[in-house]
Amino acid sequence: MTKTVAKKVPKPPKNSLAGKRGGWAADFRKHKMLYAMFAVVMIYYIVFHYLPMAGIVMAFQNFRPAKGFLESDWVGMKNFIDFFSGPYAGRLIRNTIVLNLYLLIFGFPAPIIFALMLNEMRAKRYKSVMQTVSYMPHFVSAVVACGIVSLFCQSSGLLTSLFHLLGLSDQVDMLAYPQYFRSIYVIMDIWQSLGWGSIIYLATLSNVDLNLYEAADIDGAGRFRKIWNITLPALLPVIVVQLIMRIGSMMSLGAGNVILLYRASTYETSDIISSYVYRAGLQNQKYSLGTAVDLFNSIINIGLLTGANYVSRKVTEESLW
Amino acid sequence: MAKKEMQLERDVEVDIDITQRKRIGRSLGEKIFDGANYIVVTLICLICLYPMLYVLFASISNGNALYTHVGPIWAPLQPMTLDGYVKVLANPDIVSGYINTIIYVVFGTLFAMALTILGAYVLSRKGYKLKKFFTMFVVLTMYLSGGMIPTFIVVRNLGMLDTRLAIIIVGSVSTWNMIVMKTAFSAVPQGLEEAAIIDGANELQVLTRVILPTTKATLAVIVLFYSVGIWNSWFNSMIYLQHRELYPLQLFLREILVEDSALEGSMDIQSGVGVNYIKPLLKYCTIIVSTVPILCVYPFVQKYFVKGVMMGSLKE
């Protein structure tokens, strides 16, 4: 839409454009205010984004804060070797992958199914009330959400009682035992993101051509048939893009909720790469080791994102780039 | 301008109103389908809502009854009491946490908005040579980052550790929001800008007198995104702050709700000795006290959030 507007605007005369073409000085003079404005933004991005990126070199150093990036000793791949030959690498990678697979299998389809169900509701007012209610958990802060979960998982807590009733656990503090961690984490994630995650799918469905449904009605198609043949295909591009983004950010799952929920007694299943980066790198101040692990994680991530994007472009012609 | 806002409101309505389809008549199968669908959706929403209701009921329940209670609560346990709230509101940590959080929300949002507006404005302009480079420069940070530790070292070297400035500035600007805002700025009719330029306005005046007034709705959405984000954030504060006087509310909540529960859990395993019977009650009250401001404004602003999500999804 923007583009058509732009096209209608008469272009400045050719010769003035030609005059500008080579002249950087002229360009700067003409737009000095724009450049000044962006300079402020640029300083912020350089200091808080690009300097840290350059700081990744410490993954290959034995970084000492007192010496800084320039003076610290270079150790090559030592930090990576230390990590991979250490006792934690296997456990961390496994935990990160398994937790993410759980989230992918249970957390990813949930908002899609919820959106499909909302989309079938015709009572407009009621539906919007339901939506409002379902978005609410998204606005509860991570700390409070994890606090509620901690309370509910105590030996007499609500979630523990429910699990106990279903024969899934004893009446114990579930967060203290490794076998429950992933289920608890996934349940909390779904609680917080179910409604909110459905927005994007509902928005897409609002653009579906209603004539398609009418045509299907005339052909005598039932509800499931319409969902399968019209609604789902309309959602597919968005689902694919969301899936790529999800897979691409799999390994970078934020440490936040894990750090709030895990305990030393559950590290066996709960400790993931990013929480380890925080614990080893910042809490225990092994800066270089932490950065190395983080870098390894980012590289896997970029690989996953590129791979998912490639596969999706081949298979469905939908992609991020 | 008012018209534009009306247009936005109408869009939201339309989004909600997507299933108003013409129906000729419903068969029995359709009715069963609809009935089941309504019931399931309602159940899901009740399950979403119930944890908050439980917390609310628990927070006005009798402390001892609550401590021994097992299973769901459908009404406050008698005798009802507000003791928990009295104690929580008298807790100096909660009070100072509240004040700090308000400081961080106000100044953090102002700072982030200023940079986001400047960046978005420059990126939305046309006809200067570095436009491509600037866009790349900003967008690249959405895919690549230095990570937690190098950022920490940079902040440390700047001498910003354990200062309010760290919480207000570090990680405040969201590139995503900047791109959303840029899209909105680009959609402002060029005629308006050109008229202003002919009247002799410079870039800053175009921004403040033409662009900002015509994109108020978008600005409001982004202000909301930033302020709720800062209100709920805790990770940066945990990394960068040491002095308790500077802690935002969320860090105190973490101590009260999460760390203490972990401590109690381990005691629970051992013996159960030394447990404070009023603690669960206090925790529930703390949750309500800290979440009420968000939940009070939430029903009124949620449609703007929804709008924001959709603006983000309409990538050019």
Coordinates of N, CA, C and O in Angstrom, one line a residue, chain B residues 58-218:
Chain B
A58 N -7.3 -17.6 47.8 CA -6.3 -18.0 48.8 C -5.9 -16.8 49.6 O -5.6 -16.8 50.8
S59 N -5.7 -15.6 48.9 CA -5.1 -14.4 49.5 C -6.1 -13.9 50.6 O -5.6 -13.1 51.5
I60 N -7.4 -14.2 50.6 CA -8.2 -13.6 51.6 C -8.7 -14.8 52.5 O -9.7 -14.6 53.2
S61 N -8.0 -15.9 52.5 CA -8.5 -17.0 53.3 C -7.8 -17.0 54.7 O -6.8 -16.2 54.9
N62 N -8.3 -17.8 55.5 CA -7.6 -18.0 56.8 C -6.3 -18.7 56.7 O -6.2 -19.7 56.0
G63 N -5.2 -18.1 57.3 CA -3.9 -18.6 57.0 C -3.7 -20.1 57.4 O -3.1 -20.9 56.6
N64 N -4.2 -20.5 58.6 CA -4.0 -21.9 59.0 C -4.8 -22.8 58.2 O -4.3 -23.9 57.8
A65 N -6.0 -22.4 57.9 CA -6.8 -23.3 57.0 C -6.2 -23.5 55.7 O -6.1 -24.6 55.1
L66 N -5.6 -22.4 55.2 CA -4.9 -22.5 53.9 C -3.7 -23.4 53.9 O -3.5 -24.2 53.0
Y67 N -3.0 -23.3 55.0 CA -1.8 -24.1 55.1 C -2.1 -25.6 55.1 O -1.3 -26.4 54.5
T68 N -3.2 -26.0 55.7 CA -3.5 -27.5 55.7 C -4.4 -27.9 54.5 O -4.6 -29.1 54.4
H69 N -4.9 -26.9 53.8 CA -5.8 -27.3 52.7 C -5.1 -28.0 51.6 O -4.0 -27.7 51.2
V70 N -5.8 -29.0 51.0 CA -5.3 -29.7 49.9 C -6.4 -29.7 48.8 O -7.6 -29.8 49.1
G71 N -6.0 -29.4 47.5 CA -6.9 -29.5 46.4 C -7.5 -28.1 46.1 O -7.0 -27.1 46.6
P72 N -8.5 -28.1 45.2 CA -9.0 -26.8 44.7 C -9.7 -25.9 45.8 O -10.2 -26.5 46.8
I73 N -9.8 -24.6 45.6 CA -10.5 -23.8 46.4 C -11.6 -23.1 45.6 O -11.3 -22.6 44.5
W74 N -12.8 -23.1 46.0 CA -13.9 -22.5 45.2 C -14.4 -21.3 45.9 O -15.2 -20.5 45.3
A75 N -14.0 -21.0 47.1 CA -14.4 -19.8 47.8 C -13.4 -19.6 48.9 O -12.7 -20.5 49.3
P76 N -13.2 -18.3 49.4 CA -12.2 -18.1 50.4 C -12.5 -19.0 51.6 O -13.6 -19.2 52.0
L77 N -11.4 -19.6 52.2 CA -11.5 -20.4 53.4 C -11.9 -19.5 54.6 O -11.2 -18.6 54.8
Q78 N -12.9 -19.9 55.3 CA -13.4 -19.1 56.4 C -12.5 -19.3 57.7 O -11.9 -20.4 57.8
P79 N -12.4 -18.4 58.6 CA -12.9 -17.1 58.5 C -12.0 -16.2 57.6 O -10.8 -16.3 57.7
M80 N -12.7 -15.4 56.7 CA -11.9 -14.6 55.8 C -11.1 -13.5 56.5 O -11.5 -13.1 57.6
T81 N -10.0 -13.2 55.9 CA -9.2 -12.2 56.6 C -8.4 -11.3 55.6 O -8.1 -11.8 54.5
L82 N -8.1 -10.1 56.0 CA -7.2 -9.3 55.1 C -5.9 -9.1 55.8 O -5.1 -8.3 55.3
D83 N -5.6 -9.9 56.8 CA -4.3 -9.8 57.5 C -3.1 -9.9 56.6 O -2.2 -9.1 56.7
G84 N -3.2 -10.8 55.7 CA -2.1 -11.0 54.7 C -1.8 -9.7 54.0 O -0.6 -9.3 53.9
Y85 N -2.8 -9.0 53.5 CA -2.6 -7.8 52.8 C -2.0 -6.7 53.7 O -1.1 -6.0 53.3
V86 N -2.4 -6.6 54.9 CA -1.9 -5.6 55.9 C -0.4 -5.9 56.0 O 0.4 -5.0 55.9
K87 N 0.0 -7.1 56.2 CA 1.4 -7.5 56.4 C 2.2 -7.2 55.1 O 3.3 -6.7 55.2
V88 N 1.7 -7.6 54.0 CA 2.4 -7.4 52.7 C 2.6 -5.9 52.4 O 3.7 -5.5 52.0
L89 N 1.6 -5.1 52.6 CA 1.7 -3.7 52.3 C 2.6 -3.0 53.3 O 3.1 -1.9 53.0
A90 N 2.8 -3.6 54.5 CA 3.7 -3.0 55.5 C 5.2 -3.4 55.2 O 6.1 -2.9 55.9
N91 N 5.4 -4.4 54.3 CA 6.7 -4.9 54.0 C 7.5 -3.8 53.2 O 7.1 -3.4 52.1
P92 N 8.6 -3.3 53.8 CA 9.3 -2.2 53.2 C 9.9 -2.6 51.8 O 10.0 -1.8 50.9
D93 N 10.2 -3.9 51.6 CA 10.7 -4.4 50.4 C 9.7 -4.1 49.2 O 10.0 -3.7 48.1
I94 N 8.5 -4.5 49.5 CA 7.4 -4.3 48.5 C 7.2 -2.9 48.2 O 7.1 -2.5 47.0
V95 N 7.3 -2.0 49.2 CA 7.1 -0.6 48.9 C 8.2 0.0 48.1 O 8.0 0.6 47.1
S96 N 9.5 -0.3 48.5 CA 10.6 0.2 47.7 C 10.7 -0.4 46.3 O 11.0 0.2 45.4
G97 N 10.3 -1.7 46.3 CA 10.3 -2.4 45.0 C 9.3 -1.7 44.0 O 9.6 -1.4 42.8
Y98 N 8.1 -1.3 44.6 CA 7.1 -0.7 43.8 C 7.6 0.7 43.2 O 7.5 1.0 42.1
I99 N 8.3 1.5 44.2 CA 8.8 2.8 43.7 C 9.8 2.6 42.7 O 9.8 3.3 41.6
N100 N 10.7 1.7 42.9 CA 11.8 1.5 41.9 C 11.2 1.0 40.5 O 11.6 1.5 39.5
T101 N 10.3 0.1 40.6 CA 9.7 -0.3 39.3 C 9.0 0.8 38.6 O 9.2 0.9 37.4
I102 N 8.3 1.7 39.3 CA 7.7 2.8 38.6 C 8.8 3.7 38.0 O 8.6 4.2 36.8
I103 N 9.9 3.9 38.7 CA 11.0 4.7 38.1 C 11.5 4.1 36.9 O 11.6 4.7 35.8
Y104 N 11.7 2.8 36.9 CA 12.2 2.1 35.7 C 11.2 2.1 34.6 O 11.6 2.3 33.4
V105 N 10.0 1.9 34.9 CA 9.0 1.9 33.8 C 8.9 3.3 33.2 O 9.0 3.4 31.9
V106 N 8.8 4.4 34.0 CA 8.7 5.7 33.4 C 9.9 6.1 32.6 O 9.8 6.4 31.4
F107 N 11.1 6.0 33.2 CA 12.3 6.5 32.5 C 12.7 5.5 31.4 O 13.2 5.9 30.3
G108 N 12.6 4.2 31.7 CA 12.9 3.2 30.7 C 12.1 3.4 29.4 O 12.6 3.3 28.3
T109 N 10.8 3.6 29.6 CA 9.9 3.7 28.5 C 10.2 5.0 27.7 O 10.3 5.0 26.5
L110 N 10.5 6.1 28.4 CA 10.8 7.4 27.8 C 12.1 7.2 26.9 O 12.1 7.6 25.8
F111 N 13.1 6.6 27.5 CA 14.4 6.4 26.8 C 14.2 5.5 25.6 O 14.6 5.9 24.5
A112 N 13.5 4.4 25.8 CA 13.3 3.5 24.7 C 12.5 4.1 23.6 O 12.8 4.0 22.4
M113 N 11.4 4.9 24.0 CA 10.6 5.5 23.0 C 11.4 6.5 22.2 O 11.3 6.6 20.9
A114 N 12.2 7.3 22.8 CA 12.9 8.4 22.2 C 13.8 7.7 21.1 O 13.8 8.2 19.9
L115 N 14.6 6.7 21.4 CA 15.5 6.1 20.4 C 14.7 5.4 19.4 O 15.0 5.4 18.2
T116 N 13.6 4.7 19.8 CA 12.8 4.0 18.8 C 12.2 4.9 17.7 O 12.2 4.7 16.5
I117 N 11.7 6.1 18.2 CA 11.1 7.0 17.3 C 12.2 7.6 16.4 O 12.0 7.7 15.2
L118 N 13.3 8.0 16.9 CA 14.4 8.5 16.1 C 14.8 7.5 15.0 O 14.9 7.8 13.8
G119 N 15.0 6.3 15.5 CA 15.5 5.3 14.5 C 14.4 5.0 13.5 O 14.7 5.0 12.3
A120 N 13.2 4.8 13.9 CA 12.1 4.5 13.0 C 11.9 5.7 12.0 O 11.7 5.4 10.8
Y121 N 12.1 6.9 12.5 CA 11.9 8.0 11.5 C 12.9 8.0 10.5 O 12.6 8.1 9.3
V122 N 14.2 7.9 10.9 CA 15.3 7.9 9.9 C 15.1 6.8 8.9 O 15.2 6.9 7.7
L123 N 14.7 5.6 9.4 CA 14.6 4.4 8.5 C 13.4 4.6 7.6 O 13.4 4.0 6.5
S124 N 12.4 5.4 8.0 CA 11.2 5.6 7.1 C 11.4 6.7 6.0 O 10.6 6.8 5.1
R125 N 12.5 7.5 6.2 CA 12.8 8.5 5.2 C 13.3 7.9 3.9 O 13.7 6.8 3.9
K126 N 13.2 8.7 2.8 CA 13.7 8.1 1.5 C 14.7 9.1 1.0 O 14.8 10.3 1.4
G127 N 15.5 8.6 0.1 CA 16.4 9.5 -0.7 C 17.7 9.9 -0.1 O 18.3 10.8 -0.6
Y128 N 18.1 9.2 1.0 CA 19.5 9.5 1.4 C 20.3 8.2 1.3 O 19.8 7.1 1.2
K129 N 21.6 8.4 1.2 CA 22.5 7.3 0.7 C 22.6 6.2 1.6 O 22.8 5.0 1.2
L130 N 22.6 6.4 2.9 CA 22.9 5.3 3.8 C 21.7 4.5 4.3 O 21.8 3.7 5.2
K131 N 20.6 4.8 3.7 CA 19.4 4.1 4.1 C 19.5 2.6 4.2 O 19.2 2.0 5.2
K132 N 20.0 2.0 3.2 CA 20.2 0.5 3.2 C 21.1 0.1 4.3 O 20.8 -0.9 5.0
F133 N 22.2 0.8 4.4 CA 23.1 0.4 5.5 C 22.5 0.5 6.9 O 22.6 -0.4 7.7
F134 N 21.8 1.6 7.1 CA 21.2 1.8 8.4 C 20.2 0.7 8.7 O 20.1 0.1 9.8
T135 N 19.4 0.3 7.7 CA 18.4 -0.7 7.9 C 19.1 -2.1 8.3 O 18.7 -2.7 9.2
M136 N 20.1 -2.4 7.5 CA 20.9 -3.6 7.8 C 21.5 -3.6 9.2 O 21.4 -4.5 9.9
F137 N 22.0 -2.4 9.5 CA 22.7 -2.2 10.8 C 21.8 -2.5 11.9 O 22.2 -3.1 12.9
V138 N 20.5 -2.1 11.8 CA 19.6 -2.4 12.9 C 19.0 -3.8 12.8 O 18.9 -4.5 13.8
V139 N 18.6 -4.2 11.6 CA 17.9 -5.5 11.5 C 18.9 -6.7 11.9 O 18.4 -7.7 12.4
L140 N 20.1 -6.5 11.6 CA 21.1 -7.6 11.9 C 21.0 -8.0 13.4 O 21.2 -9.2 13.7
T141 N 20.8 -7.0 14.2 CA 20.8 -7.4 15.7 C 19.6 -8.2 16.1 O 19.6 -8.7 17.2
M142 N 18.6 -8.4 15.1 CA 17.5 -9.3 15.5 C 18.0 -10.7 15.3 O 17.4 -11.6 15.9
Y143 N 19.0 -11.0 14.5 CA 19.5 -12.4 14.3 C 20.7 -12.7 15.1 O 21.0 -13.8 15.4
L144 N 21.6 -11.7 15.3 CA 22.9 -12.0 15.9 C 23.0 -11.1 17.2 O 22.5 -10.0 17.3
S145 N 23.6 -11.8 18.2 CA 23.8 -11.0 19.4 C 25.1 -11.5 20.1 O 25.5 -12.6 19.9
G146 N 25.6 -10.6 20.9 CA 26.8 -11.0 21.6 C 26.6 -11.9 22.7 O 27.5 -12.6 23.2
G147 N 25.4 -12.0 23.2 CA 25.1 -12.9 24.3 C 25.2 -12.2 25.7 O 25.6 -11.1 25.8
M148 N 24.8 -13.0 26.6 CA 24.7 -12.5 28.0 C 26.0 -12.0 28.6 O 26.0 -10.9 29.1
I149 N 27.0 -12.8 28.4 CA 28.3 -12.4 29.1 C 29.0 -11.3 28.5 O 29.4 -10.3 29.3
P150 N 29.3 -11.2 27.2 CA 29.9 -10.1 26.6 C 29.2 -8.8 26.9 O 29.8 -7.7 27.2
T151 N 27.8 -8.9 26.9 CA 27.0 -7.7 27.2 C 27.3 -7.2 28.7 O 27.5 -6.1 28.9
F152 N 27.3 -8.2 29.5 CA 27.6 -7.9 30.9 C 29.0 -7.2 31.1 O 29.1 -6.2 31.8
I153 N 30.0 -7.8 30.4 CA 31.3 -7.2 30.5 C 31.3 -5.7 30.0 O 31.9 -4.8 30.6
V154 N 30.6 -5.5 28.9 CA 30.5 -4.1 28.4 C 29.9 -3.2 29.4 O 30.4 -2.1 29.7
V155 N 28.8 -3.6 30.0 CA 28.1 -2.8 31.0 C 29.0 -2.6 32.2 O 29.1 -1.5 32.7
R156 N 29.7 -3.6 32.5 CA 30.6 -3.5 33.7 C 31.7 -2.5 33.4 O 32.1 -1.6 34.2
N157 N 32.3 -2.6 32.1 CA 33.4 -1.7 31.8 C 32.9 -0.2 31.7 O 33.7 0.7 31.8
L158 N 31.6 0.0 31.4 CA 31.1 1.3 31.3 C 30.8 1.9 32.7 O 30.4 3.0 32.9
G159 N 31.1 1.0 33.7 CA 30.8 1.5 35.1 C 29.3 1.6 35.4 O 28.9 2.3 36.4
M160 N 28.5 0.8 34.7 CA 27.1 0.9 34.9 C 26.5 -0.2 35.8 O 25.3 -0.2 36.1
L161 N 27.4 -1.1 36.3 CA 26.9 -2.1 37.2 C 26.3 -1.5 38.4 O 26.9 -0.5 39.0
D162 N 25.2 -2.1 38.9 CA 24.6 -1.6 40.1 C 24.2 -0.2 40.1 O 24.3 0.6 41.1
T163 N 23.7 0.3 38.9 CA 23.1 1.6 38.8 C 21.8 1.5 38.2 O 21.5 0.6 37.5
R164 N 20.9 2.5 38.5 CA 19.6 2.6 37.9 C 19.7 2.7 36.3 O 18.9 2.2 35.6
L165 N 20.8 3.4 35.9 CA 21.0 3.6 34.5 C 21.0 2.3 33.7 O 20.5 2.2 32.6
A166 N 21.7 1.3 34.3 CA 21.8 0.0 33.6 C 20.4 -0.6 33.3 O 20.2 -1.1 32.2
I167 N 19.5 -0.5 34.3 CA 18.2 -1.0 34.1 C 17.4 -0.2 33.1 O 16.6 -0.8 32.3
I168 N 17.6 1.1 33.1 CA 16.8 1.9 32.2 C 17.3 1.8 30.7 O 16.5 1.8 29.8
I169 N 18.6 1.6 30.6 CA 19.2 1.7 29.2 C 19.5 0.3 28.6 O 19.0 0.1 27.5
V170 N 20.1 -0.6 29.3 CA 20.6 -1.8 28.7 C 19.4 -2.7 28.2 O 18.5 -3.0 28.9
G171 N 19.5 -3.0 26.9 CA 18.5 -3.9 26.3 C 17.1 -3.2 26.2 O 16.1 -3.9 26.1
S172 N 17.0 -1.9 26.4 CA 15.7 -1.3 26.4 C 15.1 -1.2 25.0 O 13.9 -1.4 24.9
V173 N 15.9 -0.8 24.0 CA 15.3 -0.6 22.7 C 15.0 -1.9 22.0 O 15.9 -2.8 21.9
S174 N 13.8 -2.1 21.5 CA 13.5 -3.3 20.8 C 13.5 -3.0 19.3 O 12.8 -2.2 18.8
T175 N 14.4 -3.8 18.6 CA 14.5 -3.5 17.1 C 13.1 -3.9 16.5 O 12.7 -3.2 15.5
W176 N 12.5 -4.9 17.0 CA 11.2 -5.3 16.5 C 10.2 -4.1 16.5 O 9.5 -3.8 15.5
N177 N 10.1 -3.5 17.7 CA 9.2 -2.3 17.8 C 9.6 -1.2 16.8 O 8.8 -0.5 16.3
M178 N 10.9 -1.0 16.7 CA 11.4 0.0 15.8 C 10.9 -0.3 14.3 O 10.5 0.7 13.6
I179 N 11.0 -1.5 13.9 CA 10.5 -1.8 12.6 C 9.0 -1.6 12.4 O 8.5 -1.1 11.4
V180 N 8.3 -2.1 13.5 CA 6.8 -1.8 13.4 C 6.5 -0.4 13.3 O 5.7 0.1 12.5
M181 N 7.2 0.5 14.1 CA 7.0 1.9 14.0 C 7.4 2.5 12.7 O 6.7 3.4 12.2
K182 N 8.5 2.0 12.2 CA 8.9 2.5 10.8 C 7.8 2.2 9.8 O 7.6 3.1 9.0
T183 N 7.2 1.0 9.9 CA 6.2 0.7 8.9 C 5.0 1.7 9.0 O 4.5 2.2 8.0
A184 N 4.7 2.0 10.3 CA 3.6 3.0 10.5 C 4.0 4.4 10.0 O 3.2 5.1 9.3
F185 N 5.2 4.8 10.2 CA 5.7 6.1 9.7 C 5.7 6.2 8.2 O 5.3 7.2 7.6
S186 N 6.1 5.1 7.6 CA 6.1 5.1 6.1 C 4.7 5.2 5.5 O 4.6 5.6 4.4
A187 N 3.7 4.8 6.3 CA 2.3 4.8 5.8 C 1.7 6.2 5.8 O 0.6 6.4 5.3
V188 N 2.4 7.2 6.5 CA 1.8 8.5 6.5 C 1.9 9.1 5.1 O 2.9 9.0 4.5
P189 N 0.7 9.7 4.7 CA 0.7 10.2 3.3 C 1.8 11.2 3.1 O 2.0 12.1 3.9
Q190 N 2.5 11.1 1.9 CA 3.7 12.0 1.7 C 3.2 13.4 1.5 O 4.0 14.3 1.8
G191 N 2.0 13.6 1.0 CA 1.6 15.0 0.8 C 1.7 15.8 2.1 O 2.1 17.0 2.0
L192 N 1.4 15.2 3.2 CA 1.4 15.9 4.5 C 2.8 16.4 4.8 O 3.0 17.6 5.2
E193 N 3.8 15.5 4.6 CA 5.2 15.9 4.8 C 5.7 17.0 3.9 O 6.3 17.9 4.3
E194 N 5.3 16.8 2.6 CA 5.8 17.7 1.6 C 5.2 19.1 1.9 O 5.9 20.1 1.8
A195 N 4.0 19.2 2.3 CA 3.4 20.5 2.6 C 4.2 21.1 3.8 O 4.5 22.3 3.7
A196 N 4.6 20.3 4.8 CA 5.3 20.9 5.9 C 6.7 21.3 5.4 O 7.1 22.4 5.9
I197 N 7.3 20.6 4.5 CA 8.6 21.0 4.1 C 8.6 22.2 3.3 O 9.4 23.1 3.4
I198 N 7.5 22.4 2.5 CA 7.3 23.6 1.7 C 7.2 24.8 2.7 O 7.7 25.9 2.4
D199 N 6.5 24.5 3.8 CA 6.3 25.6 4.8 C 7.6 25.9 5.5 O 7.6 26.7 6.5
G200 N 8.7 25.2 5.2 CA 10.0 25.5 5.8 C 10.3 24.6 7.0 O 11.2 25.0 7.8
A201 N 9.6 23.5 7.2 CA 9.9 22.7 8.4 C 11.2 21.8 8.1 O 11.4 21.4 7.0
N202 N 12.0 21.7 9.1 CA 13.1 20.8 9.0 C 12.7 19.4 9.4 O 11.6 19.1 9.8
E203 N 13.7 18.4 9.4 CA 13.3 17.0 9.6 C 12.7 16.8 11.0 O 11.7 16.1 11.2
L204 N 13.3 17.5 12.0 CA 12.8 17.3 13.4 C 11.4 17.8 13.5 O 10.5 17.2 14.1
Q205 N 11.1 18.9 12.8 CA 9.7 19.5 12.8 C 8.7 18.6 12.0 O 7.6 18.4 12.5
V206 N 9.2 18.0 11.0 CA 8.3 17.1 10.2 C 8.0 15.9 11.2 O 6.8 15.5 11.3
L207 N 9.0 15.5 11.9 CA 8.7 14.3 12.8 C 7.7 14.7 13.9 O 6.7 14.0 14.1
T208 N 8.0 15.9 14.6 CA 7.2 16.2 15.7 C 5.8 16.8 15.4 O 4.8 16.6 16.1
R209 N 5.7 17.4 14.2 CA 4.4 18.1 13.9 C 3.6 17.3 12.9 O 2.4 17.5 12.9
V210 N 4.2 16.4 12.1 CA 3.4 15.7 11.1 C 3.3 14.2 11.5 O 2.2 13.7 11.7
I211 N 4.5 13.6 11.6 CA 4.5 12.1 11.7 C 3.9 11.7 13.1 O 3.0 10.9 13.1
L212 N 4.4 12.3 14.2 CA 4.0 11.8 15.5 C 2.5 12.0 15.7 O 1.8 11.1 16.1
P213 N 1.9 13.2 15.4 CA 0.5 13.3 15.6 C -0.4 12.4 14.8 O -1.5 12.0 15.2
T214 N 0.1 12.0 13.6 CA -0.7 11.1 12.8 C -0.6 9.6 13.1 O -1.3 8.8 12.6
T215 N 0.4 9.3 13.9 CA 0.6 7.9 14.2 C 0.4 7.6 15.7 O 1.0 6.7 16.3
K216 N -0.4 8.4 16.4 CA -0.6 8.3 17.8 C -1.0 6.9 18.2 O -0.6 6.4 19.2
A217 N -1.9 6.3 17.4 CA -2.4 4.9 17.8 C -1.2 3.9 17.9 O -1.1 3.2 18.9
T218 N -0.3 4.0 16.9 CA 0.9 3.1 17.0 C 1.8 3.4 18.1 O 2.3 2.5 18.8

